[in-house]
Every structure is written in C-alpha cells, then in structure tokens.
Amino acid sequence: MSNVKAVIIRRDSNGNITNRVMTTPKSANVVQEGLRASDNMTMTLSAEHNVAVGDEIYYIQDNLDTASLKAVWNFYGSFRDESGYEHDDVYTAPYTLPTCGLVGYYGVNDSEIDWKHKGYYKFYINSSQGGVVIEKKYKNNNINSDGSPKSGAVPVIDMSADFDMIFEFKANSNHSNYQHQTLFDNYDHSTSSGTGLKVQINPLSSTITITADDGTTEKVMVSSVATYDIVSFLRIKREDGVFKLYHNGTEKSLTNSTHSGNLNNNKNMHLFKEYNESTSSWVTSPDTGFWGVAIQFRLYTGVLHDSEVKKLQISKPVNTTMKFGGKIWKIDDNKNIKKLSCSSHAKELLGTNISSNTFNSQISTTFAYGAKRENNRYFNPDTSTVNARPQMEHIIEDILKYVDDGVYAYFPQEPSTSFYGDFFAEGTLLDILKVMMVVDTDSHMFVVTPRKVLFIMQEISSHHVINNDKYNIINTGKDDTGTTNSIFISGRKGKYTHSQAVADSNTRYTWSNPNNLLILQNGYYVTPVIERVVSVMRSNDSGAVTSITGTTVFNITSLHNKIISLALINGTPMTSTQLTALQTDIDDGDSTHFIAAVSGSGNVLTAYDASQATEIFGEQNVTASNTTSQSTYSNNTYQINPDNSIIFWNQDDATATNPIHAYVVTYEYSYTYFKSSSYGGSQGSGSLWWSTTQHQRFDTSISENGLYHRNLYVPQLVNGLDVYLFANRYIIDNNSMNTRYEATSGSLVNSLTVGMKVRYTDSDGATSEKVVRSIEYSYPQIQTIIELGEYLFSGFDVEKQTVDSLRGLDSVSAGASRY
Amino acid sequence: MTTHMYLVKGSLPYNPAFRIDNLNNLNWSIDTPVTPMPLPEDTHEENILVKMEGNTAKMDLSWTLTDSSNFGVLSRGGDEVYSFAEGIPLDVYEQINKFKEEMVPISIGDGYKIIITDGEHKEVMMDEGTISNMSFSVSGGSPIVWNVSCAFYVGNVVAILEADIPPAPTNVVASSPSAINNLGRVTFVVTAYDGYASEPTGDTEIKGVAYKYKRTDKKGTWSEPQTNAQTSSPITYTITGLDKTGATANDPATYRVKVAQYNNNNGDASQYYWKYAKTSSGATDITIT
C-alpha cells in the first residue's frame, strides 16, 4: 500500500501501448514551475523495471492508497483520468471539450461550490445537450488494432466483484425536468436486458438510484438522500455482493441492496448523462443530464477501508492527483537502482517553436468572430469593425491544433483580450503565452498539467492558509531579479502595402494643400508611417467613368475589381476618408455602399477608374525652401510631408484652370497612429506612442530603487498600441522589488497547485495574499517546498527566463537582456 | 513503586499496545550538537558556541521476550488512569510475528509512544516518536531466551494526512482567577485566526476551541484535548478544577495551556494546530492563584 505510484508507458508509432510499468518508486523529486520554467522530475526505481529513454512517465501522489485506484477525475481543466490508466474523454484530434454545456469554472465565490472549494476551478456542468464519453480500458491492454476489446477482455475498472466509487459534486438544479441526473453510466443498453451499472440522483425528491444489471438480473436500489444545493461526498461500494451507500460519511439505507453479479460490459462509460447504445443517442426522455459542479470522481477495484475514505473526505481539496507527466530523457543504471531524469510534457509544449511552418497543413483559416490567420499572422480581416480582432484565447486554441497532433486540452476563455493589430505567432509557445499574459490586464494562473491540459484562468483567491502551523517559512528577502523600472521595447517592424485614392485640385505651378493618407483599422481611420512610396498615379480627367444613381445607398457592383482614383458626389469630390471607405467596400466585394453625407433620391456617384491614370514621380530635390518656386519642377510631382500627409505639384494644367485630379498613392508603411490623439503626450505627439519601438520608465521606482533597465524584443507584436500596452503593463507589474517566501512542509501537500492564490500569515499574524510560484515534492522524505511570490507578479516572471531563454535583440523570439 | 512500560502504536485506545514487563535496559539520551567557533588570540572562555542544529532524543530499550499476553489494548479513562486489557496468550514466536506484521512502522505516518505509568496507572513519562530499529536475538547457549532491543527516536511523526482543519488561533491570553475550593482556574481569551477573507462555512465551519493543559511546577503530563463550543470572537473560557496540591504562596502551582480551534474534521484527523496561552506579560507558565 503506497500513496504514490509511478506509471511508465511505452508506445509504438501508432500510439498503441507496448509496455506499461506501474510501481512504487524508491524516490522521487518533482518540481512544478508553472509559467516560470518547465517542470522536471528525478526518480529512482529498483533496477528490474523495464524502462527506456523516451518512455512516457507519470507520477501520482494521493492522500490514500494508489494501488487500487483505477480512475480519478478531478475536473481540473479537463475530463482526463489521473490514475495512470487513461480513462479519458473520447476525442478525435484536434481535441475539443465535450459539448456537455460547459459554461465555465466554479469556485470564484464561496457560494458557487462552498467555502472549502473556493479557488479550486471546478467545472460547472449543464448536460442538457450531452454528457462525457469515457474510453474504457482493458487489463493487459487486451484490445484489437482498431481499439475495440478482444473477446473476453476484462475492463481495468473491473465490476465483476468488489468495487468502491466516490463521487463528490454539488447538484445545482432540482427542477422537475431533471429528476434522473446521471453521475456515472456504465450501463450497456445494447444487450437485451442491459448490463452494467449506473448512478443517478434526483435532487427534487432527494433520492439516489443505483441500477445494477448482470444481463440476467436487474436490481434498482434507491436511497433517500438530499443532494440539492449542497456539496455531496457520495460513496458507493459493493462488498461481498452487498451494495452500501454513504453520504457525507453517513451510511444510508438502500433498497434491494444485494447483487453479486458481474456488471462488466465492453462499452464505453459516460459521465453526467446516460447514453443509449441501442439508439446511439443520449437519453433525453426523461432528461438524464446532470446540472451542477463536478468536484472529483474516483473508482477503485476492491473496497477501501472506511478510515481511508474518511481521510479523503476530511482532506483539503485537490486539483491534481497526478503531479508529473513527461518523458524519460536519461537513465543512470547502477544495477541496483535506475535513476531516471525526466522532462515534462509542459517543457515539450512550451518549448515548441511556432512559426509559419507550424501551420503548413492549413495555411489560412477563419476562426472565432471572423478573425483570420494566414500563415502565422493573426489579423482582423474586416477593418471597418473591431469585432473580428484576433482574441488571445482563440489564437491559443488555433495554435494548439497544430502542436503535438492537437492532443492538448484547453478551455478557451482566458486570456480574454484582443490585440489591436496583427499578432505573429512566432517563437516558442511559452514566449507567445507570456506576451499575451502581459498584454492582458488580468492576473492569471497558468499551468500545464501532466495529462496535457493547458490551463489558463484568472487568479482566484482561495481560503488555503500557509502559516507557521504546518510550514517552516523562510523569507528569502528582497528579490530584484525581475525588477524593471525602465524599459526599451522593440516590436516587430511591419511592412504593409496600401493603395489609396486622393482627390485634389490646385492651380498650375502650385503645391496642393496637404492631403491626409489614412488607413481604416478597427473602424477608425489612422495615419500610416510611410516607409516608401511605391507609385503615384494621376488621373487624366478623361479616364473611364462610371456613374451610379442612388439615394444614400449606391449599387457598386459595377465598380468591383477597380481602383477608384477619383469619385464625385453630385459633382463634388469625395473627401479622402469617403473615398477610402468606398474603396474598402469595393475591395470587400460589397454590393452596396452607404454615403451618409447625401439625402433624398437621384444622387449621382461618379467614379474614375485609376487604370486610366498616368504615373507621376517624386522629385529628388524637393525641400521646404523651394516648394513655392514654379521654376523648380518641370513635371507633375508629389511630396510626402513629415506628418505623413501628401501634397501634389500641378505642372500641366492651364494657368486659369483649377482642375480636379485624382491620385492613387501606393505606399508601404510600417505602423499606424492616430494623428490627433493625445494618447501618451500632447495632441499631435501621439505617433511616438504608437511606434513599435518605445521607451518607458517608472520614475517613482527609479528614485526609490535605482535604475533597473531592460531591453525587450517582442516580435509577436506589430502594432504600436499593443507594444505600448505591453511595455506599460510590464513596467507596472515589475517596477518594485519582490518579496519571496519559501515554505517547507514535512508532508506531501497535495492540495496546492502552481498559480493558486493563498493566504499567507507571517509570524506576526499579518495576512496577505500570495501566489504559489513553484512546488517541489520529495518522496520518501515526505517534504514539500513551496515558493510564494507577490500577488501582482504574475504575468512575465523573468527570474527563470533570464537563465532559460535569454535572447538578444537580434533573436527571432521574445527575449530579455538586462544591465 | 511499581511502574509499567508500554510501547504503543497509533492513538487512543492504543491497539496494538505492548507491555514491556521484563526490562533489561533503558537508555534515554539526547544529542545536542554545538559547533565551537574559537576565535584567534582568545581564551577558551571566550569560545563562541554556535547551536546550528537542533536536538535529537533517542531511547534504547531492551527486554527479554517470554510467552505472555502482553500484546493487548491500552486505554485511558477520564480520570487519566490507564488500563491495559491483555490479549490472548502468545508464545515467543507468535509475538515476534506480531511485531513483524503489525507493530513495526510501515507507513511514514505511523506514530508510536512509549508510556511509563506509576503504581496508580497514571502517566509519569511519555515520549512520542517512531521506531528506527528493532532486533530479536537468541543465542545458541540459551536457545529459548529471546532478547529484544528497540531504538526509538523521539519527535513528531509527520502527518501524511492533509486534513482540512483550522489554523492555530491568532492570539491566546491567559490569566488565573481565584481558586475555588482550592482548585485552580485558568481563563483564556482567544482571538480566532483572523487571516481569512471570509469566515469558514459548511464542513469547514469552526465549531469552537479545543484546549489541553499540563502542570509545570511539578511532574505533569498533557491532558487529553477537550473542547468548548463557542464561535463568537473573542472566545473566553475558564478551565476549572486544576490541581494545586503542594503549592504554597512562595512556590505556587503553574500550568501551561495550549488552545486550538476545531471544526468537524479535527476529531477524525486526530490533529490540532495548537497555540500556547500566554499571560499578559508574555509568560507561558501561568501561575495559579
């Protein structure tokens, strides 16, 4: 009997298990690092075990015996089993969460589950649509190549004899429509009389029903138990053919409690809704869906001692039973013991290099809310609105489809903000996630679980107390490794090409008034920073003209595939803003265009086709001093002003005339800004704050702590606002010295996970909130070392990063340097 | 005075409990490592003694194993008197097997006590810890006499159970009201743990305070934890009936009191987080008036 277990699995190229070792390790040392670095583990096994470099390895550490544990679902970010037997929810790659009406996580407030579970992130389940299909596993992996069980195969969750089941949950609905809420369904409807076992609750009538059928005899056992709106710790065991039911530690009477038959079948199991294998559909009449919060489900073969179950019931909640999952990368075999060095799945995932090559199998895609990806560029394809801006959680969701065959589970809810501009998925996945974490205003917990679940949610305060009662706490003093109060940040230098029509009129031998060059982004016109003018085309006034009559709405299908150099409304030239809007609708293939400036009917829109224009060139020697001289220029020409506006020199027209000319300006620009914005400075100075290269400082911290400067290169961000936000939030989060604490416990603390926000009480009795930054477990020393950090210091913890992924400014990935 | 010695496992009532009635030797030792840091050009009196490590206490005991009923159950009544219920008679080999199979530590959480009681079966000495070595030996010259030796380390055996129980109180202030019928009293005022963002509810709701006490001016052992159901803060409670036999005005009786908060889980977990009650002057020894 041991509270820890090591599981080592070898698979063939098809993913089928070829070797599985389950044993108690002689020792294990696990370090969970969260966002800061990759988890790692060293473990020693006695030498007879068949393990090899490259094998998957898992470490399970529980509050009670792990030997007879056949399945445990903690509902921490997924429906994956943490017993080592992989009783996971069935999926076809890439992974998506089951559609059992998941509406999020519970545990933000005391009342959502209860005081005890606050901050433990448990699924809230509404199974009106469907439940969760759990793949059944068989002893000795006794399955065919297609995954189906061989004849006579015995399930790992063997219900032929004694077994024990524990369900901890909170039922949230006692509506009369939901009187058959299913917790567990291992009942095969496809046989004539049904075979197996199912457990259903009726919160309205306060009953729990167990149906057991060995294919011959069916027993329906009922117990009177109130489950509505309370946390239930339900234990059901069968010992020597007799079923017993315990609710919150008290045995409840069961009708028809004797059934010693073999309840095994070879169909998949189901959670939260009953499934009919005959009709291949969920049982909806009556509705068998569960409404409530799932906390933990456990299945054991054999019967646990009552004291063991009591131990579980009175223990603190647990998020993960499996503490480590990864691969063996080195084995030291001294013939007595094998020392295994293991790197985590988290390292593999977070270290995966993301680039345009990652998306070779699908170069372009449209995902949530119309956002698009082309290669590794995520962008808003509809510049007239903010609705299709790429959101962080959907970017992550999209990337995960192409990493590790899409096996990772992720609940796309956090981080939840959108980028203002394009986002380039480049660098390691850890780099990408860190950038998102900084830009997003919320503080997040972050973890990659051993069962390949990427779990990011907002930090929630828990009621877990760390104080001197159980821990030896060392204040590790002030820590300035992450302190930054001056930052020079460089984003990606974008290069975009844009064509824009500008209408202007000026007399011969004069410069026109400045015309703003504008680009529509997120529904606003912003000014591009011109890098290079590709071409300027000037209409000859006699080019192809299309006239369209309308009211305020004009049918523009005749203008499709054209670049309009000049447009008149009832004879008046459109402003550059109006013209850009018209061109945008044309380019989008819209059939109609709306012009708010006109009213009534019979309005005429006249459009000039730019293909009839002639190219003009910029003069090389245009300077401010000679721009008024009529003799300097012999041709029609143009000039880009320092404020990124454009002026035109009219050389050709007769002196007396004042003709309207249309110019199509094609240019390359690096970034955009809002010219009249006072954002970041006085009005008109905004362009500096929209630049992709920025410097920010936090003077209060500099005067208090001295200068702590960093250079950061963030090639994922190409929009100045995003760069600004990154720099701003980074410096806000990191401008102070951090206080760190190390808490050592002489027991295995299973109830904490990295990222949890706990209540830390110091020796003077003062309490503050701290976030668990890392956890180290040592077995058999039975020691847990926990590092606690400042609450705010959650986004971009560079303490380890400076060691693990230090990169210079010429790196292609996010990097940091410091002096 | 007749004394009895028991080696017990677990918690009350102790089962298994082994009564050692044929003692050969008992050695209680404490190791208190000190590192000397003699300074150059200084006398030995000026040597700086640095206590970098804590103390380790160890008990070595040996006894002769005979056919007996010494494997039994040790329980304690409300009057602090122990009673030992003998088990079935076992021969030497059966006892060795019982030691092998039931008594020796298996789990890291297995805790042991060595209890010595006086002629009135009251506790005179008790140490908690774990067995680090146990050996059984027989010699060819005396093939029927089995000697047992046991090495026992004193200390807190780590609790592997992570029970959901309340933290220790934030503060406990004690005072001693006047004795009644020559029986002393200690009143303690508890400031409950105040670090929660909101007070525990449901299964974790705090039910009151637990306390235990020990006389310190003369031989005394800790009482069993007792509870008082109060939830209002600050909680005030008076322990009554404290023995002050032999105390005088110049040599008064003193007690130490430990207080914990409890909820529904403490009893099942057999675990409390204690805090010493201190007088207003900060003393842990409370003088009984």
mmCIF file of C-alpha atoms in Angstrom, chain A residues 123-376:
data_model
loop_
_atom_site.group_PDB
_atom_site.id
_atom_site.type_symbol
_atom_site.label_atom_id
_atom_site.label_comp_id
_atom_site.label_asym_id
_atom_site.label_seq_id
_atom_site.Cartn_x
_atom_site.Cartn_y
_atom_site.Cartn_z
ATOM 1 C CA PHE A 123 -16.253 22.519 -13.921
ATOM 2 C CA TYR A 124 -19.802 23.725 -13.883
ATOM 3 C CA ILE A 125 -21.732 21.257 -15.990
ATOM 4 C CA ASN A 126 -25.046 21.595 -17.712
ATOM 5 C CA SER A 127 -25.609 18.330 -19.508
ATOM 6 C CA SER A 128 -28.827 19.189 -21.244
ATOM 7 C CA GLN A 129 -27.053 18.641 -24.567
ATOM 8 C CA GLY A 130 -24.868 15.663 -23.793
ATOM 9 C CA GLY A 131 -22.521 14.040 -21.381
ATOM 10 C CA VAL A 132 -18.923 12.926 -21.489
ATOM 11 C CA VAL A 133 -17.904 9.702 -23.197
ATOM 12 C CA ILE A 134 -15.086 7.973 -21.323
ATOM 13 C CA GLU A 135 -12.986 5.443 -23.176
ATOM 14 C CA LYS A 136 -12.971 2.117 -21.401
ATOM 15 C CA LYS A 137 -9.580 0.491 -20.887
ATOM 16 C CA TYR A 138 -8.877 -3.201 -20.598
ATOM 17 C CA LYS A 139 -6.482 -5.210 -18.490
ATOM 18 C CA ASN A 140 -3.228 -6.080 -20.221
ATOM 19 C CA ASN A 141 -4.267 -3.701 -22.985
ATOM 20 C CA ASN A 142 -6.274 -6.572 -24.420
ATOM 21 C CA ILE A 143 -7.605 -4.761 -27.477
ATOM 22 C CA ASN A 144 -7.604 -5.146 -31.246
ATOM 23 C CA SER A 145 -5.730 -2.832 -33.561
ATOM 24 C CA ASP A 146 -8.852 -0.715 -34.009
ATOM 25 C CA GLY A 147 -9.092 -0.191 -30.268
ATOM 26 C CA SER A 148 -12.053 -2.488 -29.720
ATOM 27 C CA PRO A 149 -11.777 -5.017 -26.884
ATOM 28 C CA LYS A 150 -10.834 -8.574 -27.694
ATOM 29 C CA SER A 151 -13.214 -11.311 -26.777
ATOM 30 C CA GLY A 152 -13.081 -11.908 -23.047
ATOM 31 C CA ALA A 153 -11.185 -8.731 -22.310
ATOM 32 C CA VAL A 154 -11.697 -7.585 -18.739
ATOM 33 C CA PRO A 155 -12.026 -3.866 -18.018
ATOM 34 C CA VAL A 156 -9.464 -2.167 -15.817
ATOM 35 C CA ILE A 157 -12.435 -0.863 -13.852
ATOM 36 C CA ASP A 158 -13.457 -4.388 -13.035
ATOM 37 C CA MET A 159 -17.006 -4.573 -11.727
ATOM 38 C CA SER A 160 -17.225 -8.320 -11.547
ATOM 39 C CA ALA A 161 -16.572 -8.394 -7.810
ATOM 40 C CA ASP A 162 -15.907 -5.798 -5.082
ATOM 41 C CA PHE A 163 -15.510 -2.160 -6.012
ATOM 42 C CA ASP A 164 -15.657 1.250 -4.463
ATOM 43 C CA MET A 165 -16.823 4.511 -6.025
ATOM 44 C CA ILE A 166 -16.593 8.052 -4.732
ATOM 45 C CA PHE A 167 -18.435 10.993 -6.260
ATOM 46 C CA GLU A 168 -18.014 14.485 -4.892
ATOM 47 C CA PHE A 169 -20.304 17.034 -6.508
ATOM 48 C CA LYS A 170 -22.825 19.760 -5.952
ATOM 49 C CA ALA A 171 -26.222 19.442 -7.610
ATOM 50 C CA ASN A 172 -27.460 22.839 -8.699
ATOM 51 C CA SER A 173 -30.883 22.044 -10.110
ATOM 52 C CA ASN A 174 -33.913 20.443 -8.516
ATOM 53 C CA HIS A 175 -36.157 21.271 -11.439
ATOM 54 C CA SER A 176 -38.850 18.699 -12.151
ATOM 55 C CA ASN A 177 -37.443 18.165 -15.653
ATOM 56 C CA TYR A 178 -34.193 16.852 -14.213
ATOM 57 C CA GLN A 179 -35.084 14.001 -11.905
ATOM 58 C CA HIS A 180 -32.692 11.447 -13.393
ATOM 59 C CA GLN A 181 -29.405 13.314 -13.256
ATOM 60 C CA THR A 182 -26.640 10.918 -14.150
ATOM 61 C CA LEU A 183 -23.346 10.852 -12.315
ATOM 62 C CA PHE A 184 -21.952 7.665 -13.761
ATOM 63 C CA ASP A 185 -23.192 5.426 -16.549
ATOM 64 C CA ASN A 186 -21.509 2.116 -17.266
ATOM 65 C CA TYR A 187 -24.778 0.580 -18.376
ATOM 66 C CA ASP A 188 -24.893 -1.077 -21.775
ATOM 67 C CA HIS A 189 -28.336 -0.731 -23.361
ATOM 68 C CA SER A 190 -27.418 -2.755 -26.414
ATOM 69 C CA THR A 191 -27.957 -6.123 -24.779
ATOM 70 C CA SER A 192 -31.454 -7.449 -24.371
ATOM 71 C CA SER A 193 -31.801 -6.693 -20.697
ATOM 72 C CA GLY A 194 -28.956 -4.240 -20.286
ATOM 73 C CA THR A 195 -25.683 -4.889 -18.494
ATOM 74 C CA GLY A 196 -23.744 -2.761 -16.139
ATOM 75 C CA LEU A 197 -24.233 -0.099 -13.555
ATOM 76 C CA LYS A 198 -25.445 3.472 -13.433
ATOM 77 C CA VAL A 199 -25.831 6.017 -10.651
ATOM 78 C CA GLN A 200 -28.417 8.769 -10.877
ATOM 79 C CA ILE A 201 -29.613 11.402 -8.465
ATOM 80 C CA ASN A 202 -32.961 13.094 -8.073
ATOM 81 C CA PRO A 203 -32.415 16.360 -6.189
ATOM 82 C CA LEU A 204 -36.141 17.141 -6.293
ATOM 83 C CA SER A 205 -37.283 14.020 -4.494
ATOM 84 C CA SER A 206 -33.982 13.631 -2.607
ATOM 85 C CA THR A 207 -33.145 10.162 -3.810
ATOM 86 C CA ILE A 208 -30.165 8.388 -5.299
ATOM 87 C CA THR A 209 -30.747 5.405 -7.552
ATOM 88 C CA ILE A 210 -28.245 2.701 -8.400
ATOM 89 C CA THR A 211 -29.139 0.368 -11.232
ATOM 90 C CA ALA A 212 -27.107 -2.837 -11.388
ATOM 91 C CA ASP A 213 -27.652 -5.494 -14.053
ATOM 92 C CA ASP A 214 -25.546 -8.502 -14.929
ATOM 93 C CA GLY A 215 -27.511 -9.200 -18.096
ATOM 94 C CA THR A 216 -29.875 -11.505 -16.280
ATOM 95 C CA THR A 217 -30.954 -9.816 -13.105
ATOM 96 C CA GLU A 218 -31.527 -6.122 -12.706
ATOM 97 C CA LYS A 219 -31.611 -4.524 -9.290
ATOM 98 C CA VAL A 220 -32.771 -0.951 -8.819
ATOM 99 C CA MET A 221 -31.538 0.308 -5.466
ATOM 100 C CA VAL A 222 -32.864 3.529 -4.045
ATOM 101 C CA SER A 223 -31.673 5.583 -1.107
ATOM 102 C CA SER A 224 -33.231 8.699 0.363
ATOM 103 C CA VAL A 225 -30.557 11.358 0.253
ATOM 104 C CA ALA A 226 -30.893 15.105 -0.133
ATOM 105 C CA THR A 227 -28.355 16.379 -2.646
ATOM 106 C CA TYR A 228 -29.750 19.697 -3.857
ATOM 107 C CA ASP A 229 -27.511 22.723 -3.375
ATOM 108 C CA ILE A 230 -25.038 21.051 -1.047
ATOM 109 C CA VAL A 231 -21.651 19.509 -1.627
ATOM 110 C CA SER A 232 -22.133 15.759 -1.540
ATOM 111 C CA PHE A 233 -19.380 13.281 -0.769
ATOM 112 C CA LEU A 234 -21.045 10.137 -2.041
ATOM 113 C CA ARG A 235 -19.506 6.717 -1.596
ATOM 114 C CA ILE A 236 -20.973 3.594 -3.133
ATOM 115 C CA LYS A 237 -19.291 0.268 -2.552
ATOM 116 C CA ARG A 238 -20.060 -3.348 -3.286
ATOM 117 C CA GLU A 239 -18.514 -5.795 -0.883
ATOM 118 C CA ASP A 240 -19.291 -9.486 -0.990
ATOM 119 C CA GLY A 241 -22.280 -8.809 -3.220
ATOM 120 C CA VAL A 242 -23.851 -6.190 -0.963
ATOM 121 C CA PHE A 243 -24.137 -2.556 -2.014
ATOM 122 C CA LYS A 244 -23.725 0.166 0.574
ATOM 123 C CA LEU A 245 -24.172 3.888 0.139
ATOM 124 C CA TYR A 246 -22.630 6.617 2.299
ATOM 125 C CA HIS A 247 -23.453 10.287 2.016
ATOM 126 C CA ASN A 248 -21.088 12.757 3.684
ATOM 127 C CA GLY A 249 -19.746 9.959 5.857
ATOM 128 C CA THR A 250 -23.090 8.555 6.978
ATOM 129 C CA GLU A 251 -24.417 5.226 5.738
ATOM 130 C CA LYS A 252 -27.849 5.487 4.132
ATOM 131 C CA SER A 253 -30.209 2.598 3.703
ATOM 132 C CA LEU A 254 -30.588 1.111 0.232
ATOM 133 C CA THR A 255 -33.491 -0.887 -1.108
ATOM 134 C CA ASN A 256 -32.629 -4.149 -2.889
ATOM 135 C CA SER A 257 -29.005 -3.791 -1.911
ATOM 136 C CA THR A 258 -27.846 -7.290 -2.819
ATOM 137 C CA HIS A 259 -26.422 -8.027 -6.241
ATOM 138 C CA SER A 260 -23.285 -10.060 -6.707
ATOM 139 C CA GLY A 261 -23.426 -10.410 -10.484
ATOM 140 C CA ASN A 262 -20.772 -9.470 -12.996
ATOM 141 C CA LEU A 263 -21.521 -5.888 -14.048
ATOM 142 C CA ASN A 264 -18.794 -5.634 -16.679
ATOM 143 C CA ASN A 265 -19.552 -4.820 -20.291
ATOM 144 C CA ASN A 266 -17.405 -3.794 -23.223
ATOM 145 C CA LYS A 267 -18.925 -0.403 -23.983
ATOM 146 C CA ASN A 268 -17.527 2.996 -23.152
ATOM 147 C CA MET A 269 -18.551 4.684 -19.934
ATOM 148 C CA HIS A 270 -20.355 8.005 -19.638
ATOM 149 C CA LEU A 271 -20.384 10.789 -17.128
ATOM 150 C CA PHE A 272 -23.163 13.290 -16.488
ATOM 151 C CA LYS A 273 -25.679 11.813 -18.906
ATOM 152 C CA GLU A 274 -26.977 8.377 -19.714
ATOM 153 C CA TYR A 275 -26.222 7.017 -23.149
ATOM 154 C CA ASN A 276 -28.301 4.500 -25.053
ATOM 155 C CA GLU A 277 -26.039 2.216 -27.060
ATOM 156 C CA SER A 278 -29.008 0.785 -28.970
ATOM 157 C CA THR A 279 -30.086 4.095 -30.381
ATOM 158 C CA SER A 280 -26.615 5.682 -30.241
ATOM 159 C CA SER A 281 -28.008 8.735 -28.549
ATOM 160 C CA TRP A 282 -28.133 10.381 -25.153
ATOM 161 C CA VAL A 283 -31.159 9.502 -23.078
ATOM 162 C CA THR A 284 -33.321 12.605 -23.144
ATOM 163 C CA SER A 285 -36.749 11.291 -22.282
ATOM 164 C CA PRO A 286 -36.708 11.796 -19.403
ATOM 165 C CA ASP A 287 -33.686 14.046 -19.425
ATOM 166 C CA THR A 288 -30.780 12.317 -17.701
ATOM 167 C CA GLY A 289 -28.395 15.258 -17.758
ATOM 168 C CA PHE A 290 -26.571 16.450 -14.662
ATOM 169 C CA TRP A 291 -26.700 20.092 -13.576
ATOM 170 C CA GLY A 292 -24.088 21.154 -11.140
ATOM 171 C CA VAL A 293 -20.461 21.236 -10.182
ATOM 172 C CA ALA A 294 -18.259 18.172 -10.526
ATOM 173 C CA ILE A 295 -15.522 18.095 -7.885
ATOM 174 C CA GLN A 296 -13.966 14.647 -8.031
ATOM 175 C CA PHE A 297 -14.969 11.147 -9.130
ATOM 176 C CA ARG A 298 -12.947 8.088 -8.126
ATOM 177 C CA LEU A 299 -13.266 4.411 -8.965
ATOM 178 C CA TYR A 300 -11.473 1.603 -7.146
ATOM 179 C CA THR A 301 -11.400 -2.117 -7.609
ATOM 180 C CA GLY A 302 -11.647 -3.778 -4.249
ATOM 181 C CA VAL A 303 -13.040 -1.987 -1.247
ATOM 182 C CA LEU A 304 -11.298 0.771 0.623
ATOM 183 C CA HIS A 305 -11.056 0.731 4.364
ATOM 184 C CA ASP A 306 -13.548 3.115 5.937
ATOM 185 C CA SER A 307 -10.728 5.074 7.563
ATOM 186 C CA GLU A 308 -9.149 5.660 4.156
ATOM 187 C CA VAL A 309 -12.357 7.071 2.773
ATOM 188 C CA LYS A 310 -12.767 9.228 5.853
ATOM 189 C CA LYS A 311 -9.269 10.540 5.252
ATOM 190 C CA LEU A 312 -10.232 11.585 1.771
ATOM 191 C CA GLN A 313 -13.430 13.194 2.965
ATOM 192 C CA ILE A 314 -11.764 15.378 5.580
ATOM 193 C CA SER A 315 -8.747 16.278 3.482
ATOM 194 C CA LYS A 316 -8.325 19.575 1.756
ATOM 195 C CA PRO A 317 -9.481 19.670 -1.860
ATOM 196 C CA VAL A 318 -7.150 18.570 -4.600
ATOM 197 C CA ASN A 319 -6.740 19.854 -8.128
ATOM 198 C CA THR A 320 -4.343 17.278 -9.473
ATOM 199 C CA THR A 321 -3.616 13.791 -8.239
ATOM 200 C CA MET A 322 -1.033 13.247 -10.923
ATOM 201 C CA LYS A 323 1.857 15.542 -10.159
ATOM 202 C CA PHE A 324 4.079 14.934 -13.136
ATOM 203 C CA GLY A 325 3.788 13.740 -16.706
ATOM 204 C CA GLY A 326 6.594 13.697 -19.199
ATOM 205 C CA LYS A 327 9.293 11.609 -20.757
ATOM 206 C CA ILE A 328 12.456 9.946 -19.570
ATOM 207 C CA TRP A 329 15.466 11.543 -21.171
ATOM 208 C CA LYS A 330 18.257 9.893 -19.225
ATOM 209 C CA ILE A 331 18.704 6.713 -17.221
ATOM 210 C CA ASP A 332 21.595 6.015 -14.878
ATOM 211 C CA ASP A 333 21.606 2.302 -14.213
ATOM 212 C CA ASN A 334 23.932 1.182 -11.438
ATOM 213 C CA LYS A 335 22.480 -2.361 -11.475
ATOM 214 C CA ASN A 336 20.740 -1.859 -8.140
ATOM 215 C CA ILE A 337 18.652 1.131 -8.970
ATOM 216 C CA LYS A 338 17.782 3.103 -12.037
ATOM 217 C CA LYS A 339 17.864 6.819 -11.703
ATOM 218 C CA LEU A 340 15.534 8.464 -14.203
ATOM 219 C CA SER A 341 15.814 12.059 -15.331
ATOM 220 C CA CYS A 342 12.541 13.245 -16.785
ATOM 221 C CA SER A 343 11.329 16.325 -18.580
ATOM 222 C CA SER A 344 7.711 17.263 -18.548
ATOM 223 C CA HIS A 345 5.094 17.449 -21.260
ATOM 224 C CA ALA A 346 4.977 21.098 -20.308
ATOM 225 C CA LYS A 347 8.552 21.513 -21.479
ATOM 226 C CA GLU A 348 7.705 19.854 -24.751
ATOM 227 C CA LEU A 349 4.626 22.010 -25.253
ATOM 228 C CA LEU A 350 6.013 25.313 -24.084
ATOM 229 C CA GLY A 351 9.291 24.780 -25.870
ATOM 230 C CA THR A 352 7.618 24.043 -29.197
ATOM 231 C CA ASN A 353 8.827 26.562 -31.722
ATOM 232 C CA ILE A 354 5.946 28.203 -33.511
ATOM 233 C CA SER A 355 6.461 29.709 -36.939
ATOM 234 C CA SER A 356 4.694 29.806 -40.268
ATOM 235 C CA ASN A 357 5.895 26.231 -40.797
ATOM 236 C CA THR A 358 3.713 25.141 -37.875
ATOM 237 C CA PHE A 359 0.650 25.856 -39.988
ATOM 238 C CA ASN A 360 1.766 24.207 -43.222
ATOM 239 C CA SER A 361 -1.143 21.786 -43.098
ATOM 240 C CA GLN A 362 -3.606 24.661 -43.154
ATOM 241 C CA ILE A 363 -2.124 27.920 -44.270
ATOM 242 C CA SER A 364 -5.222 30.030 -43.919
ATOM 243 C CA THR A 365 -8.204 29.803 -41.618
ATOM 244 C CA THR A 366 -11.011 31.862 -40.217
ATOM 245 C CA PHE A 367 -11.818 31.325 -36.585
ATOM 246 C CA ALA A 368 -13.882 32.862 -33.808
ATOM 247 C CA TYR A 369 -15.773 36.067 -34.601
ATOM 248 C CA GLY A 370 -14.368 36.215 -38.111
ATOM 249 C CA ALA A 371 -10.718 36.709 -37.159
ATOM 250 C CA LYS A 372 -8.306 35.244 -39.669
ATOM 251 C CA ARG A 373 -4.940 33.611 -39.797
ATOM 252 C CA GLU A 374 -2.675 33.471 -42.800
ATOM 253 C CA ASN A 375 0.490 31.517 -42.151
ATOM 254 C CA ASN A 376 1.379 32.646 -38.627
#
